[in-house]
Tab-separated table of C-alpha atoms and ligand atoms in Angstrom:
chain	number	residue	atom	x	y	z
A	22	MET	CA	7.594	-3.854	-42.465
A	23	ARG	CA	10.592	-6.193	-42.236
A	24	PRO	CA	11.081	-7.826	-38.817
A	25	ALA	CA	14.424	-7.336	-37.047
A	26	PRO	CA	16.730	-10.378	-37.167
A	27	GLY	CA	15.587	-12.947	-34.614
A	28	ALA	CA	12.222	-11.252	-34.178
A	29	SER	CA	8.963	-13.008	-34.969
A	30	PRO	CA	7.877	-12.479	-38.571
A	31	LEU	CA	4.727	-11.100	-36.943
A	32	ALA	CA	6.570	-8.100	-35.533
A	33	GLY	CA	5.002	-4.953	-36.941
A	34	ARG	CA	2.190	-6.862	-38.690
A	35	ARG	CA	-1.398	-5.685	-38.395
A	36	VAL	CA	-3.909	-8.461	-37.792
A	37	LEU	CA	-7.632	-7.899	-38.193
A	38	LEU	CA	-9.078	-10.613	-35.961
A	39	ILE	CA	-12.687	-11.593	-36.574
A	40	VAL	CA	-14.035	-13.500	-33.581
A	41	GLY	CA	-16.980	-15.689	-34.556
A	42	GLY	CA	-19.650	-17.188	-32.336
A	43	GLY	CA	-18.405	-20.468	-30.893
A	44	ILE	CA	-17.085	-21.678	-27.580
A	45	ALA	CA	-13.564	-21.391	-29.017
A	46	ALA	CA	-14.049	-17.608	-28.893
A	47	VAL	CA	-12.921	-17.917	-25.282
A	48	LYS	CA	-9.423	-18.519	-26.681
A	49	ALA	CA	-9.447	-15.162	-28.501
A	50	PRO	CA	-7.947	-13.192	-25.570
A	51	ASP	CA	-5.047	-15.667	-25.339
A	52	LEU	CA	-4.546	-15.437	-29.095
A	53	ILE	CA	-4.478	-11.632	-28.953
A	54	ARG	CA	-1.998	-11.700	-26.073
A	55	ARG	CA	0.352	-14.026	-27.959
A	56	LEU	CA	0.094	-12.025	-31.175
A	57	ARG	CA	0.941	-8.849	-29.315
A	58	GLU	CA	3.833	-10.523	-27.500
A	59	ARG	CA	5.291	-11.105	-30.948
A	60	GLY	CA	4.964	-7.481	-31.898
A	61	ALA	CA	1.779	-7.677	-33.978
A	62	SER	CA	-1.007	-5.161	-33.546
A	63	VAL	CA	-4.497	-6.606	-33.342
A	64	ARG	CA	-7.791	-4.980	-34.186
A	65	CYS	CA	-10.863	-7.040	-33.334
A	66	VAL	CA	-14.256	-7.520	-34.876
A	67	LEU	CA	-16.720	-9.435	-32.703
A	68	THR	CA	-19.728	-10.998	-34.383
A	69	ARG	CA	-23.140	-10.849	-32.773
A	70	ALA	CA	-22.915	-14.550	-31.882
A	71	GLY	CA	-19.360	-14.038	-30.628
A	72	HIS	CA	-20.789	-11.795	-27.890
A	73	GLU	CA	-22.245	-14.924	-26.283
A	74	PHE	CA	-18.758	-16.281	-25.574
A	75	THR	CA	-16.488	-13.295	-25.025
A	76	THR	CA	-16.930	-9.572	-24.535
A	77	PRO	CA	-15.820	-6.465	-26.414
A	78	LEU	CA	-14.239	-5.307	-23.163
A	79	ALA	CA	-12.018	-8.396	-22.874
A	80	LEU	CA	-10.893	-8.044	-26.482
A	81	SER	CA	-10.329	-4.287	-26.312
A	82	SER	CA	-8.379	-4.572	-23.049
A	83	LEU	CA	-5.944	-7.016	-24.611
A	84	SER	CA	-5.766	-5.448	-28.059
A	85	GLU	CA	-5.670	-1.919	-26.611
A	86	ASP	CA	-7.907	-0.824	-29.436
A	87	ARG	CA	-11.621	-0.398	-29.902
A	88	VAL	CA	-13.600	-3.470	-30.919
A	89	PHE	CA	-15.874	-3.324	-33.915
A	90	THR	CA	-19.266	-4.991	-33.710
A	91	ASP	CA	-22.408	-5.148	-35.800
A	92	LEU	CA	-24.337	-3.239	-33.206
A	93	PHE	CA	-22.421	-0.026	-33.556
A	94	ASP	CA	-20.462	-0.085	-36.731
A	95	LEU	CA	-22.556	-1.037	-39.715
A	96	THR	CA	-23.704	2.553	-40.029
A	97	ASP	CA	-20.576	4.117	-38.651
A	98	GLU	CA	-19.069	5.058	-41.985
A	99	SER	CA	-17.950	8.447	-40.770
A	100	GLU	CA	-15.557	7.010	-38.222
A	101	MET	CA	-14.133	3.996	-40.030
A	102	GLY	CA	-15.461	2.752	-43.354
A	103	HIS	CA	-15.823	-0.976	-43.845
A	104	ILE	CA	-13.592	-0.953	-46.850
A	105	GLN	CA	-10.897	0.901	-44.960
A	106	LEU	CA	-11.209	-1.409	-41.950
A	107	SER	CA	-10.889	-4.483	-44.136
A	108	ARG	CA	-7.767	-3.169	-45.800
A	109	GLN	CA	-5.897	-1.555	-42.937
A	110	ALA	CA	-4.425	-4.897	-42.005
A	111	ASP	CA	-1.767	-7.226	-43.325
A	112	ILE	CA	-3.984	-10.243	-42.815
A	113	VAL	CA	-7.561	-10.978	-41.811
A	114	LEU	CA	-7.748	-13.825	-39.308
A	115	VAL	CA	-11.071	-15.480	-38.508
A	116	ALA	CA	-10.845	-17.365	-35.210
A	117	PRO	CA	-13.052	-19.123	-34.505
A	118	ALA	CA	-14.544	-19.492	-37.972
A	119	THR	CA	-17.972	-21.031	-37.464
A	120	ALA	CA	-19.800	-23.165	-40.024
A	121	SER	CA	-22.185	-20.301	-40.584
A	122	LEU	CA	-19.450	-17.723	-41.149
A	123	MET	CA	-17.644	-20.111	-43.513
A	124	GLY	CA	-20.917	-20.504	-45.404
A	125	ARG	CA	-21.333	-16.743	-45.726
A	126	MET	CA	-17.749	-16.417	-46.926
A	127	ALA	CA	-18.050	-19.245	-49.452
A	128	SER	CA	-21.268	-17.893	-50.927
A	129	GLY	CA	-20.218	-14.248	-50.915
A	130	GLN	CA	-23.038	-13.164	-48.603
A	131	ALA	CA	-22.502	-10.010	-46.583
A	132	PRO	CA	-25.383	-9.641	-44.109
A	133	ASP	CA	-23.179	-8.534	-41.203
A	134	LEU	CA	-19.999	-6.638	-40.468
A	135	ALA	CA	-17.679	-9.683	-40.377
A	136	ALA	CA	-18.898	-11.073	-43.702
A	137	THR	CA	-18.851	-7.616	-45.272
A	138	LEU	CA	-15.226	-7.125	-44.292
A	139	LEU	CA	-14.300	-10.563	-45.589
A	140	LEU	CA	-15.928	-9.786	-48.906
A	141	ALA	CA	-14.358	-6.343	-49.157
A	142	THR	CA	-10.820	-7.129	-48.129
A	143	ASP	CA	-7.932	-7.245	-50.557
A	144	LYS	CA	-5.652	-8.862	-47.962
A	145	PRO	CA	-4.867	-12.551	-47.300
A	146	VAL	CA	-7.462	-14.314	-45.166
A	147	MET	CA	-6.771	-17.142	-42.725
A	148	ILE	CA	-9.516	-19.074	-40.959
A	149	ALA	CA	-9.335	-21.295	-37.873
A	150	PRO	CA	-12.540	-23.349	-38.124
A	151	ALA	CA	-14.253	-24.515	-34.942
A	152	MET	CA	-17.525	-26.354	-34.744
A	153	ASN	CA	-19.265	-29.561	-33.722
A	154	VAL	CA	-17.791	-32.630	-35.405
A	155	ARG	CA	-20.971	-33.408	-37.396
A	156	MET	CA	-21.143	-29.831	-38.618
A	157	TRP	CA	-17.496	-30.019	-39.694
A	158	LEU	CA	-17.960	-33.324	-41.499
A	159	HIS	CA	-21.219	-32.248	-43.139
A	160	PRO	CA	-20.873	-32.194	-46.944
A	161	ALA	CA	-22.049	-28.567	-46.981
A	162	THR	CA	-19.199	-27.469	-44.709
A	163	GLN	CA	-16.686	-29.544	-46.657
A	164	ARG	CA	-17.992	-27.992	-49.885
A	165	ASN	CA	-17.605	-24.521	-48.391
A	166	LEU	CA	-14.108	-25.412	-47.203
A	167	ALA	CA	-13.096	-26.561	-50.686
A	168	THR	CA	-14.519	-23.354	-52.160
A	169	LEU	CA	-12.645	-21.216	-49.651
A	170	ARG	CA	-9.379	-23.057	-50.247
A	171	GLY	CA	-9.919	-22.586	-53.964
A	172	ASP	CA	-10.384	-18.857	-53.299
A	173	GLY	CA	-6.955	-18.825	-51.672
A	174	VAL	CA	-8.158	-18.699	-48.061
A	175	LEU	CA	-5.547	-20.144	-45.693
A	176	VAL	CA	-6.859	-22.723	-43.243
A	177	VAL	CA	-5.366	-23.736	-39.897
A	178	GLY	CA	-6.889	-26.738	-38.123
A	179	PRO	CA	-9.328	-27.829	-36.911
A	180	ASN	CA	-7.873	-30.362	-34.513
A	181	GLU	CA	-9.371	-33.650	-33.500
A	182	GLY	CA	-10.249	-34.225	-29.859
A	183	ASP	CA	-12.839	-34.011	-27.116
A	184	MET	CA	-15.184	-31.179	-27.840
A	185	ALA	CA	-17.091	-28.839	-25.594
A	186	CYS	CA	-20.333	-30.401	-26.879
A	187	GLY	CA	-19.239	-33.801	-25.480
A	188	GLU	CA	-18.468	-35.404	-28.824
A	189	PHE	CA	-15.094	-36.499	-30.157
A	190	GLY	CA	-13.617	-35.822	-33.559
A	191	PRO	CA	-12.351	-33.066	-35.815
A	192	GLY	CA	-13.782	-29.618	-35.173
A	193	ARG	CA	-11.813	-28.222	-32.252
A	194	MET	CA	-10.177	-24.914	-33.085
A	195	ALA	CA	-6.400	-24.994	-33.541
A	196	GLU	CA	-4.580	-23.844	-30.418
A	197	PRO	CA	-3.459	-20.185	-30.334
A	198	LEU	CA	0.183	-21.266	-30.725
A	199	GLU	CA	-0.683	-23.318	-33.809
A	200	ILE	CA	-2.462	-20.307	-35.292
A	201	ILE	CA	0.577	-18.168	-34.479
A	202	ALA	CA	2.844	-20.752	-36.177
A	203	ALA	CA	0.680	-20.670	-39.311
A	204	LEU	CA	0.768	-16.855	-39.348
A	205	GLU	CA	4.526	-16.814	-38.785
A	206	ALA	CA	5.003	-19.293	-41.591
A	207	HIS	CA	2.855	-17.095	-43.828
A	208	PHE	CA	4.892	-13.971	-43.107
A	209	GLY	CA	8.229	-15.682	-42.554
A	210	PRO	CA	10.991	-16.457	-44.994
A	211	ARG	CA	10.255	-19.252	-47.450
A	212	PRO	CA	13.527	-21.150	-47.538
A	213	LEU	CA	12.232	-24.055	-49.650
A	214	GLN	CA	10.782	-21.888	-52.402
A	215	GLY	CA	11.284	-23.553	-55.779
A	216	LEU	CA	11.816	-27.073	-54.395
A	217	ARG	CA	9.491	-30.032	-54.852
A	218	ALA	CA	8.748	-32.313	-51.931
A	219	LEU	CA	7.027	-35.685	-51.749
A	220	VAL	CA	5.543	-36.867	-48.438
A	221	THR	CA	3.841	-40.132	-47.549
A	222	SER	CA	1.453	-40.216	-44.604
A	223	GLY	CA	-1.071	-42.361	-42.773
A	224	PRO	CA	-1.589	-46.108	-42.736
A	225	THR	CA	-2.232	-48.366	-45.672
A	226	HIS	CA	-5.236	-50.657	-45.921
A	227	GLU	CA	-4.489	-54.079	-47.367
A	228	PRO	CA	-7.633	-55.893	-48.478
A	229	ILE	CA	-8.491	-59.412	-47.325
A	230	ASP	CA	-11.754	-59.547	-49.247
A	231	PRO	CA	-14.123	-56.862	-50.582
A	232	VAL	CA	-15.174	-55.837	-47.035
A	233	ARG	CA	-12.216	-56.579	-44.760
A	234	TYR	CA	-8.722	-55.187	-44.634
A	235	ILE	CA	-5.529	-55.177	-42.582
A	236	ALA	CA	-4.571	-51.763	-41.198
A	237	ASN	CA	-2.556	-50.129	-38.420
A	238	ARG	CA	-2.989	-47.369	-35.870
A	239	SER	CA	-1.295	-44.537	-37.785
A	240	SER	CA	-3.389	-41.339	-37.756
A	241	GLY	CA	-1.421	-39.465	-40.422
A	242	LYS	CA	-0.975	-36.509	-38.061
A	243	GLN	CA	2.824	-36.444	-38.319
A	244	GLY	CA	3.008	-36.859	-42.098
A	245	HIS	CA	0.282	-34.281	-42.713
A	246	ALA	CA	2.009	-31.824	-40.350
A	247	ILE	CA	5.247	-32.293	-42.299
A	248	ALA	CA	3.505	-31.661	-45.607
A	249	ALA	CA	1.949	-28.492	-44.156
A	250	ALA	CA	5.284	-27.260	-42.797
A	251	LEU	CA	7.045	-27.920	-46.107
A	252	ALA	CA	4.351	-25.992	-47.974
A	253	GLN	CA	4.572	-23.140	-45.509
A	254	ALA	CA	8.320	-23.062	-46.112
A	255	GLY	CA	7.581	-22.521	-49.789
A	256	ALA	CA	8.019	-26.039	-51.200
A	257	GLU	CA	5.668	-27.434	-53.817
A	258	VAL	CA	4.324	-30.474	-51.979
A	259	VAL	CA	2.661	-33.687	-53.097
A	260	LEU	CA	1.223	-35.606	-50.155
A	261	VAL	CA	0.473	-39.258	-50.862
A	262	SER	CA	-1.833	-40.295	-48.061
A	263	GLY	CA	-3.340	-43.552	-46.944
A	264	PRO	CA	-6.823	-43.446	-45.378
A	265	THR	CA	-6.867	-40.840	-42.562
A	266	HIS	CA	-9.244	-38.330	-41.004
A	267	GLN	CA	-6.752	-35.480	-41.297
A	268	PRO	CA	-7.854	-32.379	-43.199
A	269	ASP	CA	-5.881	-31.611	-46.358
A	270	PRO	CA	-3.043	-29.240	-45.455
A	271	ALA	CA	-3.284	-25.806	-47.072
A	272	GLY	CA	-1.485	-25.437	-50.370
A	273	VAL	CA	-0.635	-29.139	-50.699
A	274	ALA	CA	-1.604	-31.463	-53.573
A	275	VAL	CA	-3.065	-34.562	-51.918
A	276	VAL	CA	-3.190	-37.963	-53.628
A	277	ARG	CA	-5.307	-40.484	-51.729
A	278	VAL	CA	-4.464	-44.161	-51.870
A	279	GLU	CA	-5.340	-47.289	-49.910
A	280	THR	CA	-2.692	-49.941	-50.419
A	281	ALA	CA	1.115	-49.961	-50.295
A	282	ARG	CA	1.291	-50.743	-53.990
A	283	GLN	CA	-0.953	-47.788	-54.817
A	284	MET	CA	1.189	-45.608	-52.550
A	285	LEU	CA	4.351	-46.597	-54.398
A	286	ALA	CA	2.749	-45.963	-57.779
A	287	ALA	CA	1.539	-42.522	-56.632
A	288	CYS	CA	5.011	-41.669	-55.305
A	289	GLU	CA	6.654	-42.702	-58.564
A	290	ALA	CA	4.120	-40.612	-60.472
A	291	ALA	CA	4.933	-37.604	-58.268
A	292	LEU	CA	8.659	-37.679	-59.118
A	293	PRO	CA	10.901	-35.814	-59.740
A	294	ALA	CA	11.222	-34.401	-56.250
A	295	ASP	CA	14.048	-32.679	-54.427
A	296	ILE	CA	12.985	-33.964	-51.022
A	297	ALA	CA	11.115	-37.168	-50.114
A	298	ILE	CA	9.830	-37.809	-46.600
A	299	CYS	CA	8.270	-41.200	-45.923
A	300	ALA	CA	6.167	-40.819	-42.791
A	301	ALA	CA	3.512	-43.376	-43.742
A	302	ALA	CA	3.086	-46.522	-41.690
A	303	VAL	CA	3.084	-48.793	-44.706
A	304	ALA	CA	1.913	-52.367	-44.149
A	305	ASP	CA	4.890	-54.660	-44.615
A	306	TRP	CA	2.714	-57.470	-45.909
A	307	ARG	CA	-0.485	-57.886	-47.827
A	308	VAL	CA	-2.697	-60.912	-48.207
A	309	ALA	CA	-1.222	-62.790	-51.134
A	310	LYS	CA	-4.567	-63.615	-52.698
A	311	GLU	CA	-7.329	-61.128	-51.967
A	312	ALA	CA	-10.659	-62.986	-52.034
A	313	GLY	CA	-12.943	-61.800	-54.811
A	314	GLU	CA	-16.069	-62.398	-52.704
A	315	LYS	CA	-16.693	-61.847	-49.018
A	316	LEU	CA	-15.284	-64.766	-47.002
A	317	LYS	CA	-18.205	-66.555	-45.337
A	318	LYS	CA	-18.149	-67.521	-41.684
A	319	GLU	CA	-19.723	-70.944	-42.254
A	320	ARG	CA	-16.959	-72.829	-44.019
A	321	GLU	CA	-16.387	-76.554	-44.118
A	322	SER	CA	-12.678	-75.933	-43.852
A	323	GLY	CA	-13.055	-73.804	-40.663
A	324	PRO	CA	-11.515	-70.358	-40.200
A	325	PRO	CA	-9.603	-69.160	-43.258
A	326	SER	CA	-5.824	-69.211	-43.235
A	327	MET	CA	-3.990	-66.445	-44.999
A	328	THR	CA	-0.737	-66.371	-46.872
A	329	PHE	CA	1.065	-63.055	-46.935
A	330	ALA	CA	3.184	-61.458	-49.633
A	331	GLU	CA	5.738	-58.741	-48.955
A	332	ASN	CA	4.761	-55.229	-49.951
A	333	PRO	CA	7.136	-52.953	-51.846
A	334	ASP	CA	9.260	-50.797	-49.576
A	335	ILE	CA	8.607	-47.257	-50.750
A	336	LEU	CA	11.388	-45.621	-48.748
A	337	ALA	CA	13.973	-48.168	-49.909
A	338	THR	CA	12.751	-47.882	-53.506
A	339	LEU	CA	13.043	-44.078	-53.535
A	340	SER	CA	16.431	-44.228	-51.796
A	341	SER	CA	17.888	-46.635	-54.331
A	342	LEU	CA	16.652	-44.969	-57.509
A	343	LYS	CA	19.532	-44.873	-59.978
A	344	GLN	CA	17.984	-41.988	-61.838
A	345	GLY	CA	16.002	-39.183	-60.304
A	346	ARG	CA	16.673	-40.065	-56.675
A	347	PRO	CA	15.432	-37.147	-54.558
A	348	GLY	CA	18.438	-35.252	-53.198
A	349	LEU	CA	17.306	-35.770	-49.616
A	350	VAL	CA	15.367	-38.882	-48.629
A	351	ILE	CA	14.071	-39.038	-45.067
A	352	GLY	CA	12.396	-42.006	-43.418
A	353	PHE	CA	10.750	-42.616	-40.089
A	354	ALA	CA	11.442	-45.534	-37.803
A	355	ALA	CA	8.534	-46.697	-35.712
A	356	GLU	CA	10.082	-48.750	-32.925
A	357	THR	CA	8.910	-50.148	-29.633
A	358	GLU	CA	12.331	-51.066	-28.169
A	359	LYS	CA	16.024	-50.217	-28.745
A	360	VAL	CA	14.714	-47.241	-30.693
A	361	VAL	CA	17.990	-45.578	-31.714
A	362	GLU	CA	19.865	-48.839	-32.344
A	363	HIS	CA	17.120	-50.145	-34.620
A	364	ALA	CA	16.777	-46.802	-36.368
A	365	ILE	CA	20.501	-46.619	-37.170
A	366	ALA	CA	20.321	-50.099	-38.694
A	367	LYS	CA	17.144	-49.157	-40.563
A	368	ARG	CA	18.777	-46.081	-42.099
A	369	LYS	CA	21.565	-48.255	-43.467
A	370	ARG	CA	19.230	-50.971	-44.665
A	371	LYS	CA	16.902	-48.588	-46.475
A	372	GLY	CA	19.648	-46.347	-47.903
A	373	CYS	CA	17.952	-43.112	-46.882
A	374	ASP	CA	19.798	-39.985	-45.739
A	375	TRP	CA	18.065	-39.289	-42.447
A	376	ILE	CA	15.786	-41.293	-40.213
A	377	VAL	CA	13.433	-39.774	-37.674
A	378	ALA	CA	13.184	-42.429	-34.973
A	379	ASN	CA	10.156	-42.508	-32.733
A	380	ASP	CA	9.057	-44.760	-29.932
A	381	VAL	CA	5.569	-46.002	-30.734
A	382	SER	CA	5.087	-48.266	-27.708
A	383	PRO	CA	1.476	-47.920	-26.528
A	384	ALA	CA	2.581	-46.120	-23.330
A	385	THR	CA	4.029	-43.201	-25.343
A	386	GLY	CA	0.691	-42.431	-27.025
A	387	THR	CA	2.586	-41.537	-30.211
A	388	PHE	CA	0.313	-43.453	-32.584
A	389	GLY	CA	-2.809	-41.352	-32.910
A	390	GLY	CA	-1.637	-38.795	-30.331
A	391	ASP	CA	-0.637	-35.148	-30.787
A	392	ASN	CA	2.909	-35.400	-29.450
A	393	ASN	CA	6.087	-37.129	-30.478
A	394	SER	CA	9.518	-37.706	-28.959
A	395	VAL	CA	11.984	-38.253	-31.760
A	396	THR	CA	15.670	-38.777	-32.417
A	397	LEU	CA	17.143	-37.590	-35.689
A	398	ILE	CA	19.593	-40.070	-37.165
A	399	SER	CA	21.900	-38.767	-39.871
A	400	ASP	CA	25.601	-38.976	-40.676
A	401	SER	CA	26.296	-37.141	-37.427
A	402	ALA	CA	25.629	-38.335	-33.876
A	403	PRO	CA	21.983	-39.165	-33.067
A	404	GLU	CA	20.160	-36.048	-31.939
A	405	SER	CA	17.325	-36.443	-29.452
A	406	TRP	CA	14.721	-33.717	-29.538
A	407	PRO	CA	12.626	-32.854	-26.481
A	408	PRO	CA	9.000	-34.031	-26.462
A	409	LEU	CA	7.194	-31.805	-28.959
A	410	SER	CA	3.820	-31.602	-30.625
A	411	LYS	CA	3.739	-33.250	-34.044
A	412	THR	CA	3.380	-29.778	-35.574
A	413	GLU	CA	6.545	-28.674	-33.794
A	414	VAL	CA	8.415	-31.825	-34.885
A	415	ALA	CA	7.369	-31.034	-38.457
A	416	GLU	CA	8.498	-27.421	-38.213
A	417	ARG	CA	11.814	-28.366	-36.665
A	418	LEU	CA	12.426	-30.999	-39.307
A	419	VAL	CA	11.691	-28.496	-42.052
A	420	GLN	CA	14.035	-25.990	-40.417
A	421	ARG	CA	16.728	-28.674	-40.411
A	422	ILE	CA	16.088	-29.445	-44.054
A	423	ALA	CA	16.291	-25.750	-44.919
A	424	ALA	CA	19.470	-25.297	-42.875
A	425	ASN	CA	21.235	-28.375	-44.199
A	426	ILE	CA	20.622	-28.258	-47.879
A	427	ALA	CA	20.809	-25.453	-50.344
A	428	GLY	CA	18.256	-25.482	-53.142
A	429	PRO	CA	20.573	-25.956	-56.095
A	430	ALA	CA	22.563	-28.708	-54.317
A	431	VAL	CA	19.424	-30.730	-53.672
A	432	ARG	CA	18.394	-30.497	-57.233
A	433	LYS	CA	21.654	-32.060	-58.349
A	434	GLY	CA	20.985	-34.924	-56.020
A	435	GLU	CA	23.575	-33.980	-53.424
A	436	THR	CA	23.007	-33.582	-49.735
A	437	ALA	CA	25.036	-31.039	-47.884
B	5	CTP	N1	8.308	-47.842	-45.292
B	5	CTP	C1	7.975	-47.776	-46.632
B	5	CTP	N2	7.434	-48.866	-47.248
B	5	CTP	C2	7.228	-50.010	-46.560
B	5	CTP	C3	7.554	-50.064	-45.179
B	5	CTP	C4	8.087	-48.968	-44.584
B	5	CTP	O1	8.171	-46.736	-47.258
B	5	CTP	N3	6.694	-51.026	-47.179
B	5	CTP	C5	8.954	-46.675	-44.696
B	5	CTP	C6	8.127	-45.957	-43.650
B	5	CTP	O2	7.360	-44.936	-44.238
B	5	CTP	C7	9.206	-45.393	-42.742
B	5	CTP	C8	10.308	-46.436	-42.828
B	5	CTP	O3	10.092	-47.145	-44.019
B	5	CTP	O4	9.723	-44.207	-43.242
B	5	CTP	C9	10.399	-47.383	-41.693
B	5	CTP	O5	9.138	-47.957	-41.436
B	5	CTP	P1	8.970	-48.927	-40.186
B	5	CTP	O6	7.556	-49.386	-40.132
B	5	CTP	O7	9.574	-48.301	-38.980
B	5	CTP	O8	9.968	-50.101	-40.571
B	5	CTP	P2	9.801	-51.373	-41.429
B	5	CTP	O9	10.488	-51.183	-42.713
B	5	CTP	O10	8.391	-51.781	-41.499
B	5	CTP	O11	10.668	-52.412	-40.573
B	5	CTP	P3	10.285	-53.163	-39.192
B	5	CTP	O12	8.860	-53.572	-39.316
B	5	CTP	O13	11.233	-54.279	-39.166
B	5	CTP	O14	10.536	-52.180	-38.071
């Protein structure tokens, strides 16, 4: 069904929501409420373990439908066959997707109703993983994740943060609104279809010797969110990332690098591109002569002194390409004072089309945090956006890209 103009792309969509057994299952009622607010219908499947965290009654009250569980339905073919249940939906959403459920999905095991439906469905599947940080980082889970991505499963999150188990790190389920955004992007128009985008993200590591390096506080959250939003808008995306803990965004080709020089080489190799967005916090300098052996503490000459060499400026290089310059080149300006003034000068100096200026003073919590307050600098007057999550900044930026440039114009190297 096509949504009415202005309506959420979820209007009229049927979501089969599989609620797995994790503390994040407590967010399922909120997720159902928000899906229904947008005009989607929701039918729930609650796993046996999911019963420990939420109840069929809570889910059925909000979904206004019966809830399917292992206890009653595995033999209930007469009322609703598993095959039928798995296919009477436009998408199957697993939230939370536990490590165990991901394992069953990746290996094609079907010992319970949820896994059976996931094996039987012919519809797109999206998972919102949620688990303890160690479980998430375990090679087995990462292997399963890679398998699922390879199978075409869409993945939203997990986020990094304080977890219910008291640990900190990636593994917290994406917030209901982030899941909604991913679903809307999946069902929504794909305005960047057919365009190629290049994104840089994260810090760079500049070696001092084989064990030490110079780095910065960039988490890669903003750049990765932009790559995800571009992909969701239909662009073919290459993400060149410095070392980060961010999960690979769905549907994005990720090239991992360490140094600024490697980042530039990877960007050049990824060309041609219609759009380039440089969100990486690239080190301006590297140690001129990286020591071949570990520098020893006991030195006759005392502490080592270092000479620095300037790193290549990736944004300026891409902006000044005589041939094959991406039609729209966007940079970021990380500033701690006179943010807009410095960003306007930076845009000129680097020769890019737009600059997204952000205040990275420690008090703002921008570096490493989930939120960002930005000002978009273009040919027109600076445009300050309200404080937004980095995901929202990414989505808004992609909407602006889609609104401001038409596909064919970008390809010719013109900005609208
Ligand atoms: N950038 C880049 N290559 C570099 C340095 C920066 O591509 N070697 C890009 C960043 O990705 C960002 C923009 O340039 O899009 C501005 O980065 P920023 O750190 O704000 O500015 P600098 O160029 O480092 O200038 P300054 O340190 O004087 O603020």
